[in-house]
Amino acid sequence: MSDTPVIGVLALQGDVREHLIALASADALARPVRRPEELAEVDGLVIPGGESTTMSKLAVLFGMLEPLRERVRAGMPVYGTCAGMILLADKILDPRSGQETVGGIDMIVRRNAFGRQNESFEAAVEVAGIDDGPVEGVFIRAPWVESVGARAEVVAEHGGHIVAVRQGNALATSFHPELTGDHRVHAYFVDMVRAVT
């Protein structure tokens, strides 16, 4: 077991820098990942928030989609926030034309479910497995999970909607903990990676 796992942040589009900072403060060696050979060198991966359709198309363009699917299927720990949650869903309820997912979590996700950019908000969210009280969730054009299959575990809800799910080595939140300075969710993910490295 490695005390300092190497965790990549998919750096095709989105809030990469904030995740790199959060992971580093949770005692991981964090690095951006843009190419398949970089993906092969990491113990775990964060798929950041951003624009899920653009990220999906760039993953295809950069030759990353199939390698991502293979690593996730093989059990690499992965954490997706917002757009990353959408990419980790086995099914999107309302996909854009040509939008693909990496998959890995048996859930159906609705894009932009909490509203448009000007309806973004922050809320305290109780997350199972995270100690010391709720985390501050930043919801920006956030998805929610419509339903989960038997293999997926709901770990947080907000306003009657599922906003965080874990399935094995895969974790997804519809909110952005990397934007708050509270790195407990990242520390939880780093511990997930440590458990399998």
Coordinates of N, CA, C and O in Angstrom, one line a residue:
M1 N 0.8 -1.2 0.0 CA 0.0 0.0 0.0 C 0.9 1.2 0.0 O 1.8 1.4 0.8
S2 N 0.6 2.2 -0.9 CA 1.4 3.4 -1.0 C 0.8 4.5 -0.2 O -0.4 4.7 -0.2
D3 N 1.6 5.2 0.6 CA 1.1 6.3 1.4 C 0.8 7.5 0.6 O 0.0 8.3 1.0
T4 N 1.5 7.7 -0.5 CA 1.4 8.8 -1.4 C 1.0 8.3 -2.8 O 1.8 8.2 -3.7
P5 N -0.3 8.1 -3.0 CA -0.7 7.6 -4.3 C -0.6 8.7 -5.4 O -0.7 9.9 -5.1
V6 N -0.4 8.3 -6.6 CA -0.4 9.2 -7.7 C -1.8 9.2 -8.3 O -2.3 8.2 -8.8
I7 N -2.4 10.4 -8.2 CA -3.8 10.6 -8.7 C -3.8 11.7 -9.8 O -3.3 12.8 -9.6
G8 N -4.3 11.3 -10.9 CA -4.5 12.2 -12.0 C -5.8 13.0 -12.0 O -6.7 12.6 -11.4
V9 N -5.8 14.1 -12.7 CA -7.0 14.9 -13.0 C -7.1 15.0 -14.5 O -6.2 15.4 -15.1
L10 N -8.2 14.5 -15.0 CA -8.4 14.5 -16.5 C -8.4 16.0 -16.9 O -9.3 16.8 -16.5
A11 N -7.4 16.3 -17.7 CA -7.2 17.7 -18.0 C -7.5 18.1 -19.4 O -6.8 18.8 -20.1
L12 N -8.7 17.7 -19.8 CA -9.2 18.0 -21.2 C -10.0 19.3 -21.2 O -10.0 20.1 -22.2
Q13 N -10.7 19.6 -20.1 CA -11.5 20.8 -20.0 C -12.1 20.8 -18.5 O -12.2 19.7 -17.9
G14 N -12.4 21.9 -18.0 CA -13.0 22.0 -16.7 C -12.0 22.5 -15.6 O -10.9 23.0 -15.9
D15 N -12.4 22.4 -14.3 CA -11.7 23.0 -13.2 C -10.6 22.0 -12.7 O -10.6 21.5 -11.6
V16 N -9.6 21.9 -13.5 CA -8.5 21.0 -13.3 C -7.6 21.4 -12.1 O -7.3 20.7 -11.2
R17 N -7.2 22.7 -12.1 CA -6.3 23.3 -11.1 C -6.8 23.1 -9.7 O -6.1 22.7 -8.8
E18 N -8.1 23.4 -9.5 CA -8.7 23.3 -8.2 C -8.6 21.8 -7.6 O -8.3 21.6 -6.4
H19 N -8.8 20.9 -8.5 CA -8.7 19.5 -8.0 C -7.3 19.1 -7.7 O -7.0 18.4 -6.8
L20 N -6.3 19.6 -8.5 CA -4.9 19.3 -8.3 C -4.5 19.8 -6.9 O -3.8 19.1 -6.1
I21 N -5.0 21.0 -6.6 CA -4.7 21.6 -5.2 C -5.3 20.8 -4.1 O -4.7 20.5 -3.1
A22 N -6.6 20.4 -4.3 CA -7.3 19.7 -3.3 C -6.7 18.3 -3.0 O -6.5 17.9 -1.9
L23 N -6.3 17.6 -4.1 CA -5.6 16.3 -4.0 C -4.3 16.5 -3.3 O -3.9 15.6 -2.4
A24 N -3.5 17.5 -3.6 CA -2.2 17.7 -3.0 C -2.3 17.9 -1.5 O -1.6 17.4 -0.7
S25 N -3.4 18.7 -1.1 CA -3.6 19.0 0.3 C -4.1 17.8 1.0 O -4.1 17.7 2.3
A26 N -4.6 16.8 0.3 CA -5.0 15.5 0.9 C -3.9 14.4 0.8 O -4.1 13.2 0.9
D27 N -2.6 14.9 0.6 CA -1.4 14.0 0.6 C -1.4 13.0 -0.5 O -0.9 11.9 -0.4
A28 N -1.8 13.5 -1.7 CA -1.6 12.7 -2.9 C -0.6 13.4 -3.8 O -0.5 14.6 -3.7
L29 N 0.0 12.7 -4.7 CA 0.8 13.3 -5.7 C -0.1 13.5 -6.9 O -0.5 12.5 -7.6
A30 N -0.5 14.7 -7.2 CA -1.5 15.0 -8.2 C -0.8 15.5 -9.5 O 0.1 16.3 -9.4
R31 N -1.4 15.0 -10.6 CA -0.8 15.5 -11.9 C -1.9 15.5 -13.0 O -2.9 14.7 -12.9
P32 N -1.8 16.4 -13.9 CA -2.8 16.4 -15.0 C -2.6 15.2 -15.9 O -1.5 14.8 -16.1
V33 N -3.7 14.8 -16.5 CA -3.7 13.6 -17.4 C -4.5 14.0 -18.7 O -5.6 14.4 -18.6
R34 N -3.7 14.0 -19.8 CA -4.3 14.3 -21.1 C -4.2 13.2 -22.2 O -4.9 13.2 -23.1
R35 N -3.3 12.3 -21.9 CA -3.0 11.3 -22.9 C -3.0 9.9 -22.3 O -2.8 9.7 -21.1
P36 N -3.3 8.9 -23.1 CA -3.4 7.5 -22.6 C -2.1 7.1 -21.8 O -2.3 6.4 -20.8
E37 N -1.0 7.5 -22.3 CA 0.3 7.0 -21.5 C 0.3 7.7 -20.2 O 0.9 7.1 -19.2
E38 N -0.2 8.9 -20.0 CA -0.3 9.5 -18.7 C -1.3 8.8 -17.8 O -1.1 8.6 -16.6
L39 N -2.4 8.4 -18.4 CA -3.4 7.7 -17.6 C -2.9 6.4 -17.1 O -3.2 5.9 -16.0
A40 N -2.0 5.7 -17.8 CA -1.4 4.4 -17.4 C -0.5 4.6 -16.2 O -0.3 3.6 -15.5
E41 N -0.1 5.8 -15.9 CA 0.9 6.0 -14.8 C 0.2 6.4 -13.5 O 0.9 6.6 -12.5
V42 N -1.1 6.5 -13.4 CA -1.7 7.0 -12.2 C -2.4 5.8 -11.5 O -2.9 4.8 -12.1
D43 N -2.6 6.0 -10.2 CA -3.3 5.0 -9.3 C -4.8 5.2 -9.3 O -5.5 4.3 -9.0
G44 N -5.2 6.5 -9.5 CA -6.6 6.9 -9.5 C -6.7 8.1 -10.3 O -5.8 8.7 -10.8
L45 N -8.0 8.5 -10.6 CA -8.3 9.6 -11.5 C -9.5 10.4 -11.0 O -10.5 9.8 -10.6
V46 N -9.4 11.7 -11.1 CA -10.5 12.6 -10.9 C -11.0 13.1 -12.3 O -10.2 13.6 -13.1
I47 N -12.3 13.0 -12.5 CA -12.9 13.7 -13.7 C -13.6 14.9 -13.2 O -14.6 14.8 -12.5
P48 N -13.1 16.1 -13.6 CA -13.6 17.3 -13.0 C -14.9 17.8 -13.6 O -15.4 17.2 -14.5
G49 N -15.4 18.9 -13.0 CA -16.5 19.5 -13.5 C -16.1 20.3 -14.8 O -14.9 20.5 -15.0
G50 N -17.1 20.7 -15.5 CA -16.8 21.5 -16.8 C -18.1 21.3 -17.6 O -19.2 21.4 -17.1
E51 N -17.9 21.1 -18.9 CA -19.1 20.9 -19.8 C -19.0 19.4 -20.3 O -18.1 19.1 -21.0
S52 N -19.9 18.6 -19.9 CA -19.8 17.2 -20.1 C -19.8 16.8 -21.6 O -19.1 15.9 -22.0
T53 N -20.6 17.5 -22.4 CA -20.6 17.2 -23.9 C -19.2 17.5 -24.5 O -18.7 16.7 -25.2
T54 N -18.7 18.6 -24.1 CA -17.3 19.0 -24.6 C -16.3 18.0 -24.2 O -15.4 17.6 -24.9
M55 N -16.4 17.7 -22.9 CA -15.4 16.7 -22.3 C -15.4 15.4 -23.0 O -14.4 14.8 -23.3
S56 N -16.7 14.9 -23.3 CA -16.9 13.6 -24.0 C -16.2 13.7 -25.4 O -15.5 12.8 -25.8
K57 N -16.5 14.8 -26.1 CA -15.9 14.9 -27.5 C -14.4 15.0 -27.4 O -13.7 14.4 -28.3
L58 N -13.9 15.7 -26.5 CA -12.4 15.8 -26.4 C -11.8 14.5 -26.0 O -10.7 14.2 -26.4
A59 N -12.5 13.7 -25.1 CA -11.9 12.4 -24.8 C -11.8 11.5 -26.0 O -10.8 10.8 -26.1
V60 N -12.8 11.6 -26.9 CA -12.7 10.8 -28.2 C -11.5 11.4 -29.0 O -10.7 10.6 -29.5
L61 N -11.5 12.7 -29.1 CA -10.5 13.4 -30.0 C -9.0 13.0 -29.5 O -8.1 12.8 -30.3
F62 N -8.8 13.0 -28.2 CA -7.5 12.8 -27.6 C -7.2 11.3 -27.5 O -6.2 10.9 -26.9
G63 N -8.1 10.4 -27.9 CA -7.9 9.0 -27.8 C -8.0 8.5 -26.4 O -7.4 7.4 -26.0
M64 N -8.8 9.2 -25.5 CA -8.8 8.8 -24.1 C -10.0 8.0 -23.7 O -10.0 7.4 -22.7
L65 N -11.1 8.0 -24.5 CA -12.4 7.4 -24.1 C -12.2 5.9 -23.8 O -12.6 5.5 -22.7
E66 N -11.7 5.2 -24.8 CA -11.6 3.7 -24.5 C -10.6 3.4 -23.4 O -10.9 2.5 -22.6
P67 N -9.4 4.1 -23.4 CA -8.5 3.8 -22.2 C -9.1 4.1 -20.9 O -8.9 3.4 -19.9
L68 N -9.9 5.2 -20.8 CA -10.6 5.5 -19.6 C -11.6 4.4 -19.2 O -11.7 3.9 -18.1
R69 N -12.4 3.9 -20.2 CA -13.4 2.9 -20.0 C -12.7 1.6 -19.5 O -13.1 1.0 -18.5
E70 N -11.5 1.3 -20.1 CA -10.8 0.1 -19.7 C -10.3 0.2 -18.3 O -10.4 -0.8 -17.5
R71 N -9.7 1.3 -17.9 CA -9.2 1.4 -16.6 C -10.3 1.4 -15.5 O -10.1 0.8 -14.5
V72 N -11.4 2.1 -15.8 CA -12.5 2.1 -14.8 C -13.1 0.6 -14.7 O -13.3 0.2 -13.6
R73 N -13.2 0.0 -15.8 CA -13.7 -1.4 -15.8 C -12.8 -2.3 -15.0 O -13.2 -3.3 -14.3
A74 N -11.5 -2.0 -15.1 CA -10.4 -2.8 -14.4 C -10.3 -2.5 -12.9 O -9.6 -3.1 -12.2
G75 N -11.1 -1.5 -12.4 CA -11.1 -1.2 -11.0 C -10.3 0.0 -10.6 O -10.2 0.2 -9.4
M76 N -9.8 0.8 -11.5 CA -9.0 2.0 -11.1 C -10.0 2.9 -10.3 O -11.1 3.2 -10.8
P77 N -9.6 3.4 -9.1 CA -10.4 4.3 -8.4 C -10.6 5.6 -9.2 O -9.7 6.1 -9.8
V78 N -11.9 6.1 -9.3 CA -12.2 7.2 -10.1 C -13.2 8.1 -9.3 O -14.1 7.5 -8.6
Y79 N -13.1 9.4 -9.4 CA -14.0 10.3 -8.7 C -14.4 11.4 -9.7 O -13.6 12.0 -10.3
G80 N -15.7 11.5 -9.9 CA -16.2 12.5 -10.9 C -17.1 13.5 -10.2 O -17.9 13.2 -9.3
T81 N -16.8 14.8 -10.4 CA -17.6 15.9 -9.9 C -18.4 16.6 -11.0 O -17.8 16.9 -12.1
C82 N -19.7 16.8 -10.8 CA -20.6 17.5 -11.8 C -20.5 16.9 -13.1 O -21.1 15.8 -13.4
A83 N -19.8 17.5 -14.1 CA -19.7 16.9 -15.4 C -19.0 15.5 -15.3 O -19.4 14.6 -16.1
G84 N -18.1 15.3 -14.3 CA -17.5 14.0 -14.1 C -18.5 13.0 -13.7 O -18.4 11.8 -14.0
M85 N -19.5 13.4 -12.9 CA -20.6 12.5 -12.5 C -21.3 12.0 -13.8 O -21.6 10.8 -13.9
I86 N -21.6 12.9 -14.7 CA -22.3 12.6 -15.9 C -21.5 11.6 -16.7 O -22.0 10.6 -17.2
L87 N -20.2 11.8 -16.8 CA -19.3 10.9 -17.6 C -19.2 9.5 -16.9 O -19.0 8.5 -17.6
L88 N -19.4 9.4 -15.6 CA -19.3 8.1 -14.9 C -20.6 7.4 -14.9 O -20.7 6.2 -14.5
A89 N -21.7 8.0 -15.3 CA -23.0 7.4 -15.4 C -23.1 6.3 -16.5 O -22.5 6.6 -17.6
D90 N -23.7 5.2 -16.2 CA -23.9 4.2 -17.2 C -25.0 4.7 -18.2 O -25.0 4.3 -19.4
K91 N -25.8 5.7 -17.8 CA -26.8 6.2 -18.7 C -27.1 7.7 -18.4 O -27.3 8.0 -17.2
I92 N -27.3 8.5 -19.4 CA -27.7 9.9 -19.3 C -29.1 10.0 -19.7 O -29.5 9.5 -20.8
L93 N -30.0 10.6 -18.9 CA -31.4 10.7 -19.3 C -31.6 11.5 -20.5 O -32.5 11.2 -21.3
D94 N -30.9 12.6 -20.6 CA -31.1 13.6 -21.7 C -29.8 14.0 -22.4 O -29.4 15.1 -22.3
P95 N -29.2 13.0 -23.0 CA -27.8 13.3 -23.6 C -27.9 14.2 -24.8 O -28.9 14.3 -25.5
R96 N -26.8 15.0 -25.0 CA -26.7 15.8 -26.2 C -26.3 14.8 -27.4 O -25.8 13.7 -27.1
S97 N -26.6 15.3 -28.6 CA -26.2 14.4 -29.7 C -24.7 14.1 -29.7 O -23.9 15.0 -29.6
G98 N -24.4 12.8 -29.8 CA -23.1 12.3 -29.9 C -22.4 12.2 -28.5 O -21.2 11.9 -28.5
Q99 N -23.1 12.6 -27.4 CA -22.5 12.5 -26.1 C -22.3 11.1 -25.6 O -23.2 10.3 -25.7
E100 N -21.1 10.7 -25.2 CA -20.8 9.4 -24.7 C -20.4 9.5 -23.2 O -20.0 10.6 -22.7
T101 N -20.4 8.4 -22.5 CA -20.0 8.3 -21.2 C -18.8 7.3 -21.0 O -18.7 6.4 -21.9
V102 N -18.1 7.4 -20.0 CA -17.1 6.4 -19.6 C -17.8 5.3 -18.9 O -17.5 4.1 -19.1
G103 N -18.9 5.6 -18.2 CA -19.6 4.6 -17.4 C -18.8 4.1 -16.2 O -17.8 4.7 -15.8
G104 N -19.4 3.2 -15.5 CA -18.7 2.7 -14.3 C -19.6 2.7 -13.1 O -19.4 2.0 -12.1
I105 N -20.7 3.6 -13.1 CA -21.6 3.6 -12.0 C -23.0 3.3 -12.5 O -23.4 4.0 -13.5
D106 N -23.7 2.4 -11.9 CA -25.0 2.0 -12.4 C -26.0 3.0 -11.9 O -26.7 2.8 -10.9
M107 N -26.1 4.1 -12.7 CA -27.0 5.2 -12.3 C -27.5 5.9 -13.6 O -26.8 5.8 -14.6
I108 N -28.6 6.5 -13.5 CA -29.2 7.3 -14.6 C -29.1 8.8 -14.1 O -29.6 9.1 -13.0
V109 N -28.4 9.6 -14.9 CA -28.2 11.0 -14.5 C -28.9 12.0 -15.4 O -29.0 11.7 -16.6
R110 N -29.5 13.0 -14.8 CA -30.1 14.1 -15.6 C -29.2 15.3 -15.6 O -28.9 15.9 -14.5
R111 N -28.8 15.8 -16.8 CA -27.9 16.9 -16.9 C -28.6 18.2 -16.5 O -29.8 18.3 -16.7
N112 N -27.9 19.2 -15.9 CA -28.4 20.5 -15.6 C -29.7 20.4 -14.8 O -30.5 21.3 -14.9
A113 N -29.9 19.4 -14.0 CA -31.1 19.2 -13.3 C -31.5 20.3 -12.3 O -32.7 20.6 -12.1
F114 N -30.5 20.9 -11.7 CA -30.8 21.9 -10.7 C -30.9 23.3 -11.3 O -31.1 24.3 -10.6
G115 N -30.9 23.4 -12.6 CA -31.1 24.7 -13.3 C -29.9 25.2 -14.0 O -28.8 24.6 -14.0
R116 N -30.1 26.4 -14.6 CA -29.0 27.0 -15.4 C -28.0 27.7 -14.5 O -28.1 27.7 -13.3
Q117 N -27.0 28.3 -15.2 CA -25.9 29.0 -14.5 C -26.4 29.9 -13.4 O -25.9 29.9 -12.3
N118 N -27.4 30.8 -13.7 CA -27.8 31.8 -12.7 C -28.6 31.2 -11.6 O -29.0 31.9 -10.7
E119 N -28.9 29.9 -11.6 CA -29.6 29.2 -10.5 C -28.6 28.4 -9.7 O -29.0 27.6 -8.8
S120 N -27.3 28.6 -9.9 CA -26.3 27.9 -9.1 C -26.4 28.3 -7.6 O -26.9 29.4 -7.3
F121 N -26.0 27.4 -6.7 CA -26.2 27.7 -5.3 C -25.2 26.8 -4.5 O -24.5 26.0 -5.0
E122 N -25.1 27.2 -3.2 CA -24.3 26.4 -2.3 C -25.2 25.9 -1.2 O -26.2 26.5 -0.8
A123 N -24.9 24.7 -0.7 CA -25.7 24.1 0.4 C -24.9 23.1 1.2 O -23.9 22.5 0.7
A124 N -25.2 22.9 2.4 CA -24.6 22.0 3.3 C -25.1 20.6 3.0 O -26.3 20.4 2.9
V125 N -24.2 19.6 2.7 CA -24.6 18.3 2.3 C -23.9 17.3 3.3 O -22.7 17.2 3.4
E126 N -24.8 16.4 3.9 CA -24.3 15.3 4.7 C -23.9 14.2 3.7 O -24.7 13.7 3.0
V127 N -22.6 13.8 3.8 CA -22.1 12.7 2.9 C -21.7 11.5 3.8 O -20.9 11.7 4.7
A128 N -22.3 10.4 3.5 CA -22.0 9.2 4.3 C -20.5 8.9 4.1 O -19.9 8.9 3.0
G129 N -19.8 8.6 5.2 CA -18.4 8.3 5.2 C -17.5 9.5 5.4 O -16.3 9.4 5.6
I130 N -18.1 10.7 5.4 CA -17.3 11.9 5.7 C -17.6 12.4 7.1 O -18.8 12.7 7.4
D131 N -16.6 12.4 7.9 CA -16.8 12.8 9.3 C -16.8 14.3 9.5 O -16.4 15.1 8.6
D132 N -17.1 14.7 10.7 CA -17.0 16.1 11.2 C -18.1 17.0 10.5 O -17.8 18.2 10.2
G133 N -19.3 16.5 10.3 CA -20.3 17.4 9.8 C -20.4 17.5 8.3 O -19.7 16.9 7.6
P134 N -21.4 18.2 7.8 CA -21.7 18.3 6.4 C -20.6 19.0 5.6 O -19.8 19.8 6.2
V135 N -20.5 18.7 4.4 CA -19.6 19.5 3.5 C -20.4 20.6 2.8 O -21.6 20.5 2.6
E136 N -19.7 21.6 2.4 CA -20.3 22.7 1.6 C -20.3 22.3 0.1 O -19.3 22.2 -0.4
G137 N -21.5 22.1 -0.4 CA -21.6 21.7 -1.8 C -21.9 22.9 -2.7 O -22.8 23.7 -2.4
V138 N -21.0 23.0 -3.7 CA -21.3 24.1 -4.7 C -21.9 23.5 -5.9 O -21.3 22.6 -6.6
F139 N -23.1 23.9 -6.2 CA -23.9 23.3 -7.3 C -24.0 24.3 -8.5 O -24.6 25.4 -8.3
I140 N -23.3 24.0 -9.6 CA -23.2 24.9 -10.7 C -23.7 24.1 -11.9 O -23.1 23.2 -12.4
R141 N -24.9 24.5 -12.4 CA -25.6 23.8 -13.5 C -25.5 22.2 -13.2 O -25.1 21.5 -14.1
A142 N -25.8 21.9 -12.0 CA -25.5 20.5 -11.5 C -26.5 19.5 -12.0 O -27.7 19.8 -12.1
P143 N -26.0 18.3 -12.2 CA -26.9 17.2 -12.5 C -27.4 16.6 -11.2 O -27.0 17.0 -10.1
W144 N -28.4 15.8 -11.2 CA -28.8 14.9 -10.1 C -29.0 13.5 -10.7 O -29.0 13.3 -11.9
V145 N -29.0 12.5 -9.8 CA -29.2 11.1 -10.1 C -30.6 10.8 -10.0 O -31.3 10.9 -9.0
E146 N -31.2 10.4 -11.2 CA -32.6 10.0 -11.2 C -32.8 8.6 -10.5 O -33.8 8.5 -9.8
S147 N -31.9 7.7 -10.7 CA -32.1 6.4 -10.1 C -30.7 5.7 -10.1 O -29.9 6.0 -10.9
V148 N -30.6 4.7 -9.2 CA -29.4 3.9 -9.1 C -29.8 2.4 -9.2 O -30.9 2.1 -8.8
G149 N -28.9 1.6 -9.7 CA -29.1 0.2 -9.7 C -28.6 -0.4 -8.4 O -28.2 0.2 -7.5
A150 N -28.8 -1.7 -8.4 CA -28.5 -2.5 -7.1 C -27.1 -2.4 -6.7 O -26.8 -2.5 -5.5
R151 N -26.1 -2.2 -7.6 CA -24.7 -2.2 -7.3 C -24.2 -0.8 -6.7 O -23.2 -0.7 -6.1
A152 N -25.0 0.2 -6.9 CA -24.6 1.6 -6.5 C -25.2 2.0 -5.2 O -26.3 1.6 -4.9
E153 N -24.4 2.7 -4.4 CA -24.8 3.1 -3.1 C -25.0 4.6 -3.1 O -24.1 5.4 -3.4
V154 N -26.2 5.1 -2.6 CA -26.4 6.5 -2.5 C -25.7 7.0 -1.2 O -25.9 6.4 -0.1
V155 N -24.8 8.0 -1.3 CA -24.1 8.5 -0.2 C -24.5 9.9 0.2 O -24.1 10.4 1.3
A156 N -25.3 10.6 -0.6 CA -25.8 11.9 -0.2 C -27.0 12.3 -1.0 O -27.1 12.0 -2.2
E157 N -27.9 13.0 -0.4 CA -29.1 13.6 -1.1 C -29.2 15.1 -0.7 O -28.7 15.5 0.4
H158 N -29.8 15.8 -1.5 CA -30.1 17.2 -1.2 C -31.5 17.6 -1.9 O -31.6 17.3 -3.1
G159 N -32.4 18.1 -1.1 CA -33.7 18.5 -1.7 C -34.4 17.4 -2.2 O -35.2 17.5 -3.2
G160 N -34.3 16.2 -1.7 CA -35.0 15.0 -2.2 C -34.4 14.4 -3.4 O -34.9 13.4 -4.0
H161 N -33.2 14.8 -3.8 CA -32.5 14.3 -5.0 C -31.2 13.7 -4.6 O -30.5 14.2 -3.7
I162 N -30.8 12.6 -5.3 CA -29.5 12.0 -5.1 C -28.4 12.8 -5.7 O -28.4 13.2 -6.9
V163 N -27.4 13.2 -4.9 CA -26.3 14.1 -5.3 C -24.9 13.5 -5.1 O -23.9 14.1 -5.5
A164 N -24.8 12.3 -4.6 CA -23.5 11.6 -4.5 C -23.8 10.1 -4.4 O -24.7 9.6 -3.7
V165 N -22.9 9.4 -5.1 CA -23.1 7.9 -5.3 C -21.7 7.3 -5.3 O -20.7 7.8 -5.8
R166 N -21.6 6.1 -4.7 CA -20.4 5.3 -4.8 C -20.8 3.9 -5.2 O -21.8 3.3 -4.8
Q167 N -19.9 3.4 -6.1 CA -20.0 2.0 -6.5 C -18.6 1.4 -6.6 O -17.9 1.7 -7.5
G168 N -18.3 0.6 -5.6 CA -16.9 0.0 -5.6 C -15.9 1.1 -5.5 O -15.9 1.9 -4.6
N169 N -15.0 1.1 -6.5 CA -13.9 2.1 -6.5 C -14.3 3.4 -7.2 O -13.4 4.3 -7.5
A170 N -15.6 3.6 -7.6 CA -16.0 4.8 -8.3 C -16.9 5.6 -7.3 O -17.8 5.1 -6.7
L171 N -16.6 6.9 -7.3 CA -17.3 7.9 -6.5 C -17.8 9.1 -7.4 O -17.0 9.5 -8.3
A172 N -19.0 9.6 -7.2 CA -19.4 10.8 -8.0 C -20.2 11.7 -7.1 O -21.1 11.2 -6.3
T173 N -20.0 13.0 -7.3 CA -20.8 14.0 -6.7 C -21.3 15.0 -7.7 O -20.6 15.3 -8.7
S174 N -22.6 15.5 -7.5 CA -23.1 16.5 -8.5 C -22.6 17.8 -8.1 O -22.7 18.8 -8.9
F175 N -22.0 18.0 -7.0 CA -21.5 19.3 -6.5 C -19.9 19.3 -6.6 O -19.3 18.3 -6.8
H176 N -19.4 20.5 -6.3 CA -17.9 20.8 -6.5 C -17.3 21.0 -5.1 O -17.2 22.1 -4.7
P177 N -16.8 20.0 -4.4 CA -16.1 20.2 -3.1 C -14.8 20.9 -3.3 O -14.3 21.5 -2.4
E178 N -14.2 20.8 -4.5 CA -12.9 21.4 -4.8 C -12.9 22.9 -4.7 O -11.8 23.6 -4.7
L179 N -14.1 23.5 -4.8 CA -14.2 25.0 -4.8 C -14.3 25.6 -3.4 O -14.5 26.8 -3.3
T180 N -14.3 24.8 -2.4 CA -14.7 25.3 -1.1 C -13.5 25.5 -0.1 O -13.7 26.1 0.9
G181 N -12.4 24.8 -0.4 CA -11.3 24.8 0.6 C -11.4 23.7 1.6 O -10.5 23.5 2.5
D182 N -12.6 23.0 1.6 CA -12.8 21.9 2.5 C -12.4 20.6 1.7 O -13.1 20.3 0.7
H183 N -11.3 20.0 2.0 CA -10.8 18.9 1.2 C -11.1 17.5 1.7 O -10.5 16.5 1.4
R184 N -12.2 17.4 2.6 CA -12.5 16.1 3.2 C -13.0 15.1 2.1 O -12.7 13.9 2.2
V185 N -13.7 15.5 1.1 CA -14.2 14.5 0.1 C -13.0 14.0 -0.7 O -12.9 12.8 -1.0
H186 N -12.0 14.9 -1.0 CA -10.8 14.5 -1.7 C -10.0 13.6 -0.8 O -9.4 12.6 -1.3
A187 N -9.9 13.8 0.5 CA -9.2 12.9 1.4 C -9.9 11.6 1.4 O -9.2 10.5 1.5
Y188 N -11.2 11.5 1.4 CA -11.9 10.3 1.3 C -11.6 9.5 0.1 O -11.3 8.3 0.1
F189 N -11.5 10.2 -1.1 CA -11.1 9.6 -2.3 C -9.7 9.1 -2.3 O -9.4 8.0 -2.7
V190 N -8.8 9.9 -1.7 CA -7.4 9.5 -1.6 C -7.3 8.2 -0.8 O -6.5 7.3 -1.2
D191 N -8.1 8.1 0.3 CA -8.1 6.8 1.0 C -8.6 5.7 0.2 O -8.2 4.5 0.4
M192 N -9.6 5.9 -0.6 CA -10.1 4.9 -1.5 C -9.0 4.4 -2.4 O -8.8 3.2 -2.7
V193 N -8.2 5.3 -2.9 CA -7.1 4.9 -3.8 C -6.0 4.2 -3.0 O -5.5 3.1 -3.5
R194 N -5.7 4.6 -1.8 CA -4.7 3.9 -1.0 C -5.1 2.5 -0.7 O -4.3 1.6 -0.6
A195 N -6.4 2.3 -0.6 CA -6.9 0.9 -0.2 C -6.7 -0.1 -1.3 O -6.7 -1.3 -1.0
V196 N -6.4 0.4 -2.5 CA -6.2 -0.6 -3.7 C -4.8 -0.5 -4.3 O -4.6 -1.2 -5.2
T197 N -4.0 0.4 -3.8 CA -2.6 0.5 -4.4 C -1.6 -0.2 -3.5 O -1.8 -0.5 -2.4

